[in-house]
Amino acid sequence: MQLSNYIKTYPYEETPGHFLVYSTRKTSVSLISEKVFDAIENDSLSAEDEASLLKLGIIVPDREAEKRDMRFMMDNLNAKDRCVNISVIINLSCNFTCVYCYEGGLKGSHYMSEYTAGLLINFIKERFTGNKNLINLDFYGGEPLLSAGLIKEISESLKSFASERGASYTFSLVTNGSLFTRKIAEELVRCGLTAVRITIDGDAETHNRYRPFRNGAGSFDTIIENVKETCDLVKTGIGGNFDKTTY
């Protein structure tokens, strides 16, 4: 047996002579003594320890075989998955000027074209094979609702395609919430929308300081009103970004 390629080892001061070992492959944690580490190196582990560490992914029979398994892990998982999951960056434009925006200079009038949308639809159709029974898209931006029309076009096409094959089509949105009115929500729900994720950075004063509209006006009241008007239509997740002065 050999130590896995995918472990992280840290001294554990609370128990001298021991290490805290984390497997990034198995997401398992184990407290292991120096004596056990020596036994791994000397190939003298007890049968009980060997079975436990093997199950936790701390040791493996063959490090090279483990690397090969990891190289093909995503392909194997995708082959077994009955859903085609796609994240779609539909634009890089936004009606907010959030002070911490990580898209920075990438933001601007960059929108997915009808041509690219067609390529996306074909890309998904080509991968909807065999055992697949669900297409699920997650639209992101920028602010995806600045491209609401194209979202509807893509969704209507894929919903029809999935229905013809006895399958389902759904999608979700990561949106700042300012454009998510009840009218828009009703239109998108008919196209397959099941969930939205909206960011609120605290109380009105704090949120408006960090997430204003492009003209400098506060966005808090608009978002709250939209959430109230639409939360009965779709699953609504609320997240927030906080720093040491606002948490």
Tab-separated table of N, CA, C and O in Angstrom, residues 18-82:
chain	number	residue	atom	x	y	z
A	18	HIS	N	1.202	13.079	16.386
A	18	HIS	CA	0.116	12.738	15.470
A	18	HIS	C	-0.021	13.804	14.374
A	18	HIS	O	0.404	14.948	14.538
A	19	PHE	N	-0.628	13.399	13.274
A	19	PHE	CA	-0.883	14.301	12.156
A	19	PHE	C	-2.359	14.241	11.769
A	19	PHE	O	-2.964	13.164	11.807
A	20	LEU	N	-2.889	15.415	11.420
A	20	LEU	CA	-4.236	15.472	10.874
A	20	LEU	C	-4.100	15.325	9.359
A	20	LEU	O	-3.416	16.108	8.709
A	21	VAL	N	-4.751	14.308	8.808
A	21	VAL	CA	-4.606	13.996	7.383
A	21	VAL	C	-5.959	14.161	6.693
A	21	VAL	O	-6.966	13.609	7.141
A	22	TYR	N	-5.954	14.932	5.614
A	22	TYR	CA	-7.181	15.205	4.853
A	22	TYR	C	-7.017	14.672	3.440
A	22	TYR	O	-6.030	14.967	2.757
A	23	SER	N	-7.989	13.888	2.979
A	23	SER	CA	-7.988	13.387	1.611
A	23	SER	C	-8.830	14.306	0.741
A	23	SER	O	-10.042	14.417	0.933
A	24	THR	N	-8.194	14.981	-0.220
A	24	THR	CA	-8.942	15.863	-1.118
A	24	THR	C	-9.778	15.063	-2.111
A	24	THR	O	-10.704	15.594	-2.716
A	25	ARG	N	-9.459	13.795	-2.278
A	25	ARG	CA	-10.232	12.952	-3.181
A	25	ARG	C	-11.484	12.400	-2.506
A	25	ARG	O	-12.564	12.355	-3.093
A	26	LYS	N	-11.350	11.977	-1.264
A	26	LYS	CA	-12.473	11.368	-0.536
A	26	LYS	C	-13.159	12.332	0.431
A	26	LYS	O	-14.191	11.995	1.011
A	27	THR	N	-12.559	13.519	0.634
A	27	THR	CA	-13.016	14.495	1.634
A	27	THR	C	-13.124	13.866	3.019
A	27	THR	O	-14.035	14.166	3.785
A	28	SER	N	-12.185	12.985	3.324
A	28	SER	CA	-12.153	12.331	4.641
A	28	SER	C	-11.035	12.930	5.481
A	28	SER	O	-10.072	13.486	4.961
A	29	VAL	N	-11.196	12.826	6.797
A	29	VAL	CA	-10.202	13.352	7.744
A	29	VAL	C	-9.837	12.261	8.730
A	29	VAL	O	-10.703	11.522	9.205
A	30	SER	N	-8.550	12.159	9.027
A	30	SER	CA	-8.110	11.136	9.976
A	30	SER	C	-6.959	11.673	10.814
A	30	SER	O	-6.128	12.445	10.330
A	31	LEU	N	-6.930	11.266	12.080
A	31	LEU	CA	-5.813	11.581	12.970
A	31	LEU	C	-4.901	10.361	13.010
A	31	LEU	O	-5.322	9.288	13.457
A	32	ILE	N	-3.677	10.522	12.522
A	32	ILE	CA	-2.779	9.378	12.345
A	32	ILE	C	-1.478	9.616	13.103
A	32	ILE	O	-0.883	10.698	13.027
A	33	SER	N	-1.027	8.597	13.805
A	33	SER	CA	0.200	8.712	14.587
A	33	SER	C	1.433	8.522	13.698
A	33	SER	O	1.360	7.947	12.600
A	34	GLU	N	2.563	9.017	14.196
A	34	GLU	CA	3.823	8.823	13.476
A	34	GLU	C	4.115	7.331	13.306
A	34	GLU	O	4.666	6.905	12.285
A	35	LYS	N	3.716	6.547	14.302
A	35	LYS	CA	3.935	5.099	14.243
A	35	LYS	C	3.202	4.480	13.055
A	35	LYS	O	3.756	3.623	12.345
A	36	VAL	N	1.977	4.933	12.816
A	36	VAL	CA	1.214	4.409	11.687
A	36	VAL	C	1.823	4.863	10.373
A	36	VAL	O	1.900	4.093	9.406
A	37	PHE	N	2.301	6.113	10.322
A	37	PHE	CA	2.985	6.587	9.108
A	37	PHE	C	4.204	5.729	8.809
A	37	PHE	O	4.471	5.369	7.655
A	38	ASP	N	4.963	5.407	9.847
A	38	ASP	CA	6.133	4.549	9.659
A	38	ASP	C	5.714	3.177	9.140
A	38	ASP	O	6.382	2.591	8.276
A	39	ALA	N	4.602	2.672	9.649
A	39	ALA	CA	4.120	1.359	9.210
A	39	ALA	C	3.707	1.386	7.735
A	39	ALA	O	3.899	0.409	7.003
A	40	ILE	N	3.147	2.524	7.304
A	40	ILE	CA	2.799	2.663	5.882
A	40	ILE	C	4.068	2.602	5.045
A	40	ILE	O	4.143	1.887	4.036
A	41	GLU	N	5.088	3.362	5.456
A	41	GLU	CA	6.359	3.392	4.720
A	41	GLU	C	7.018	2.016	4.693
A	41	GLU	O	7.629	1.624	3.689
A	42	ASN	N	6.896	1.294	5.793
A	42	ASN	CA	7.570	-0.019	5.904
A	42	ASN	C	6.700	-1.176	5.446
A	42	ASN	O	7.109	-2.342	5.552
A	43	ASP	N	5.490	-0.849	4.955
A	43	ASP	CA	4.553	-1.879	4.519
A	43	ASP	C	4.282	-2.893	5.624
A	43	ASP	O	4.270	-4.111	5.403
A	44	SER	N	4.072	-2.365	6.843
A	44	SER	CA	3.836	-3.246	7.985
A	44	SER	C	2.569	-2.871	8.756
A	44	SER	O	2.464	-3.104	9.961
A	45	LEU	N	1.603	-2.281	8.055
A	45	LEU	CA	0.331	-1.922	8.691
A	45	LEU	C	-0.411	-3.162	9.160
A	45	LEU	O	-0.365	-4.212	8.511
A	46	SER	N	-1.106	-3.018	10.261
A	46	SER	CA	-2.001	-4.088	10.684
A	46	SER	C	-3.159	-4.180	9.693
A	46	SER	O	-3.474	-3.207	8.991
A	47	ALA	N	-3.791	-5.327	9.639
A	47	ALA	CA	-4.908	-5.517	8.717
A	47	ALA	C	-6.024	-4.528	9.016
A	47	ALA	O	-6.686	-4.003	8.095
A	48	GLU	N	-6.254	-4.248	10.304
A	48	GLU	CA	-7.323	-3.331	10.697
A	48	GLU	C	-7.027	-1.911	10.232
A	48	GLU	O	-7.890	-1.236	9.656
A	49	ASP	N	-5.789	-1.429	10.466
A	49	ASP	CA	-5.406	-0.082	10.046
A	49	ASP	C	-5.430	0.046	8.527
A	49	ASP	O	-5.864	1.063	7.975
A	50	GLU	N	-4.965	-0.980	7.855
A	50	GLU	CA	-4.933	-0.945	6.394
A	50	GLU	C	-6.345	-0.810	5.826
A	50	GLU	O	-6.588	-0.008	4.911
A	51	ALA	N	-7.280	-1.570	6.366
A	51	ALA	CA	-8.657	-1.516	5.882
A	51	ALA	C	-9.264	-0.138	6.124
A	51	ALA	O	-9.956	0.417	5.248
A	52	SER	N	-8.998	0.453	7.295
A	52	SER	CA	-9.563	1.763	7.627
A	52	SER	C	-8.987	2.858	6.740
A	52	SER	O	-9.725	3.693	6.187
A	53	LEU	N	-7.666	2.869	6.566
A	53	LEU	CA	-7.018	3.914	5.780
A	53	LEU	C	-7.332	3.782	4.296
A	53	LEU	O	-7.405	4.779	3.577
A	54	LEU	N	-7.523	2.559	3.847
A	54	LEU	CA	-7.899	2.337	2.453
A	54	LEU	C	-9.301	2.893	2.185
A	54	LEU	O	-9.545	3.554	1.167
A	55	LYS	N	-10.208	2.654	3.112
A	55	LYS	CA	-11.576	3.145	2.975
A	55	LYS	C	-11.612	4.671	2.977
A	55	LYS	O	-12.401	5.287	2.245
A	56	LEU	N	-10.745	5.295	3.782
A	56	LEU	CA	-10.697	6.753	3.883
A	56	LEU	C	-9.943	7.397	2.724
A	56	LEU	O	-9.949	8.624	2.581
A	57	GLY	N	-9.292	6.602	1.892
A	57	GLY	CA	-8.533	7.149	0.774
A	57	GLY	C	-7.178	7.692	1.174
A	57	GLY	O	-6.536	8.399	0.388
A	58	ILE	N	-6.695	7.367	2.374
A	58	ILE	CA	-5.378	7.831	2.821
A	58	ILE	C	-4.277	7.019	2.147
A	58	ILE	O	-3.213	7.538	1.811
A	59	ILE	N	-4.546	5.742	1.955
A	59	ILE	CA	-3.613	4.878	1.242
A	59	ILE	C	-4.328	4.259	0.041
A	59	ILE	O	-5.554	4.158	0.022
A	60	VAL	N	-3.530	3.848	-0.938
A	60	VAL	CA	-4.070	3.225	-2.154
A	60	VAL	C	-3.129	2.101	-2.578
A	60	VAL	O	-1.935	2.121	-2.255
A	61	PRO	N	-3.633	1.133	-3.310
A	61	PRO	CA	-2.771	0.045	-3.768
A	61	PRO	C	-1.738	0.502	-4.800
A	61	PRO	O	-0.635	-0.048	-4.862
A	62	ASP	N	-2.094	1.531	-5.617
A	62	ASP	CA	-1.229	1.920	-6.725
A	62	ASP	C	-1.419	3.405	-7.002
A	62	ASP	O	-2.473	3.838	-7.462
A	63	ARG	N	-0.379	4.205	-6.751
A	63	ARG	CA	-0.489	5.652	-6.934
A	63	ARG	C	-0.703	6.045	-8.402
A	63	ARG	O	-1.441	6.976	-8.706
A	64	GLU	N	-0.074	5.343	-9.314
A	64	GLU	CA	-0.225	5.658	-10.736
A	64	GLU	C	-1.643	5.335	-11.220
A	64	GLU	O	-2.223	6.076	-12.010
A	65	ALA	N	-2.189	4.215	-10.736
A	65	ALA	CA	-3.563	3.865	-11.092
A	65	ALA	C	-4.532	4.899	-10.537
A	65	ALA	O	-5.531	5.245	-11.181
A	66	GLU	N	-4.232	5.429	-9.335
A	66	GLU	CA	-5.077	6.461	-8.742
A	66	GLU	C	-5.075	7.719	-9.614
A	66	GLU	O	-6.115	8.333	-9.840
A	67	LYS	N	-3.899	8.093	-10.137
A	67	LYS	CA	-3.816	9.261	-11.019
A	67	LYS	C	-4.640	9.049	-12.291
A	67	LYS	O	-5.328	9.954	-12.756
A	68	ARG	N	-4.562	7.843	-12.839
A	68	ARG	CA	-5.329	7.553	-14.046
A	68	ARG	C	-6.825	7.657	-13.778
A	68	ARG	O	-7.582	8.197	-14.589
A	69	ASP	N	-7.252	7.145	-12.625
A	69	ASP	CA	-8.667	7.230	-12.257
A	69	ASP	C	-9.119	8.684	-12.159
A	69	ASP	O	-10.219	9.036	-12.596
A	70	MET	N	-8.264	9.539	-11.585
A	70	MET	CA	-8.626	10.946	-11.427
A	70	MET	C	-8.704	11.662	-12.774
A	70	MET	O	-9.546	12.528	-12.983
A	71	ARG	N	-7.823	11.274	-13.710
A	71	ARG	CA	-7.834	11.919	-15.025
A	71	ARG	C	-9.151	11.690	-15.756
A	71	ARG	O	-9.611	12.534	-16.521
A	72	PHE	N	-9.763	10.533	-15.516
A	72	PHE	CA	-10.997	10.201	-16.219
A	72	PHE	C	-12.239	10.313	-15.331
A	72	PHE	O	-13.326	9.907	-15.726
A	73	MET	N	-12.060	10.879	-14.130
A	73	MET	CA	-13.160	10.928	-13.173
A	73	MET	C	-14.370	11.696	-13.726
A	73	MET	O	-15.505	11.220	-13.666
A	74	MET	N	-14.132	12.893	-14.288
A	74	MET	CA	-15.250	13.696	-14.765
A	74	MET	C	-15.959	13.024	-15.942
A	74	MET	O	-17.195	13.058	-16.037
A	75	ASP	N	-15.181	12.399	-16.826
A	75	ASP	CA	-15.800	11.688	-17.950
A	75	ASP	C	-16.689	10.555	-17.445
A	75	ASP	O	-17.804	10.351	-17.952
A	76	ASN	N	-16.204	9.831	-16.444
A	76	ASN	CA	-16.980	8.707	-15.903
A	76	ASN	C	-18.243	9.193	-15.191
A	76	ASN	O	-19.320	8.594	-15.331
A	77	LEU	N	-18.115	10.288	-14.441
A	77	LEU	CA	-19.286	10.836	-13.744
A	77	LEU	C	-20.319	11.356	-14.739
A	77	LEU	O	-21.520	11.143	-14.579
A	78	ASN	N	-19.831	12.053	-15.784
A	78	ASN	CA	-20.752	12.583	-16.783
A	78	ASN	C	-21.480	11.461	-17.521
A	78	ASN	O	-22.655	11.603	-17.890
A	79	ALA	N	-20.782	10.352	-17.755
A	79	ALA	CA	-21.408	9.224	-18.454
A	79	ALA	C	-22.540	8.621	-17.629
A	79	ALA	O	-23.546	8.154	-18.170
A	80	LYS	N	-22.387	8.640	-16.307
A	80	LYS	CA	-23.401	8.063	-15.423
A	80	LYS	C	-24.549	9.033	-15.137
A	80	LYS	O	-25.658	8.609	-14.818
A	81	ASP	N	-24.259	10.343	-15.238
A	81	ASP	CA	-25.251	11.364	-14.883
A	81	ASP	C	-26.378	11.382	-15.912
A	81	ASP	O	-26.137	11.463	-17.113
A	82	ARG	N	-27.610	11.345	-15.455
A	82	ARG	CA	-28.763	11.359	-16.355
A	82	ARG	C	-29.192	12.776	-16.710
A	82	ARG	O	-30.146	12.968	-17.448
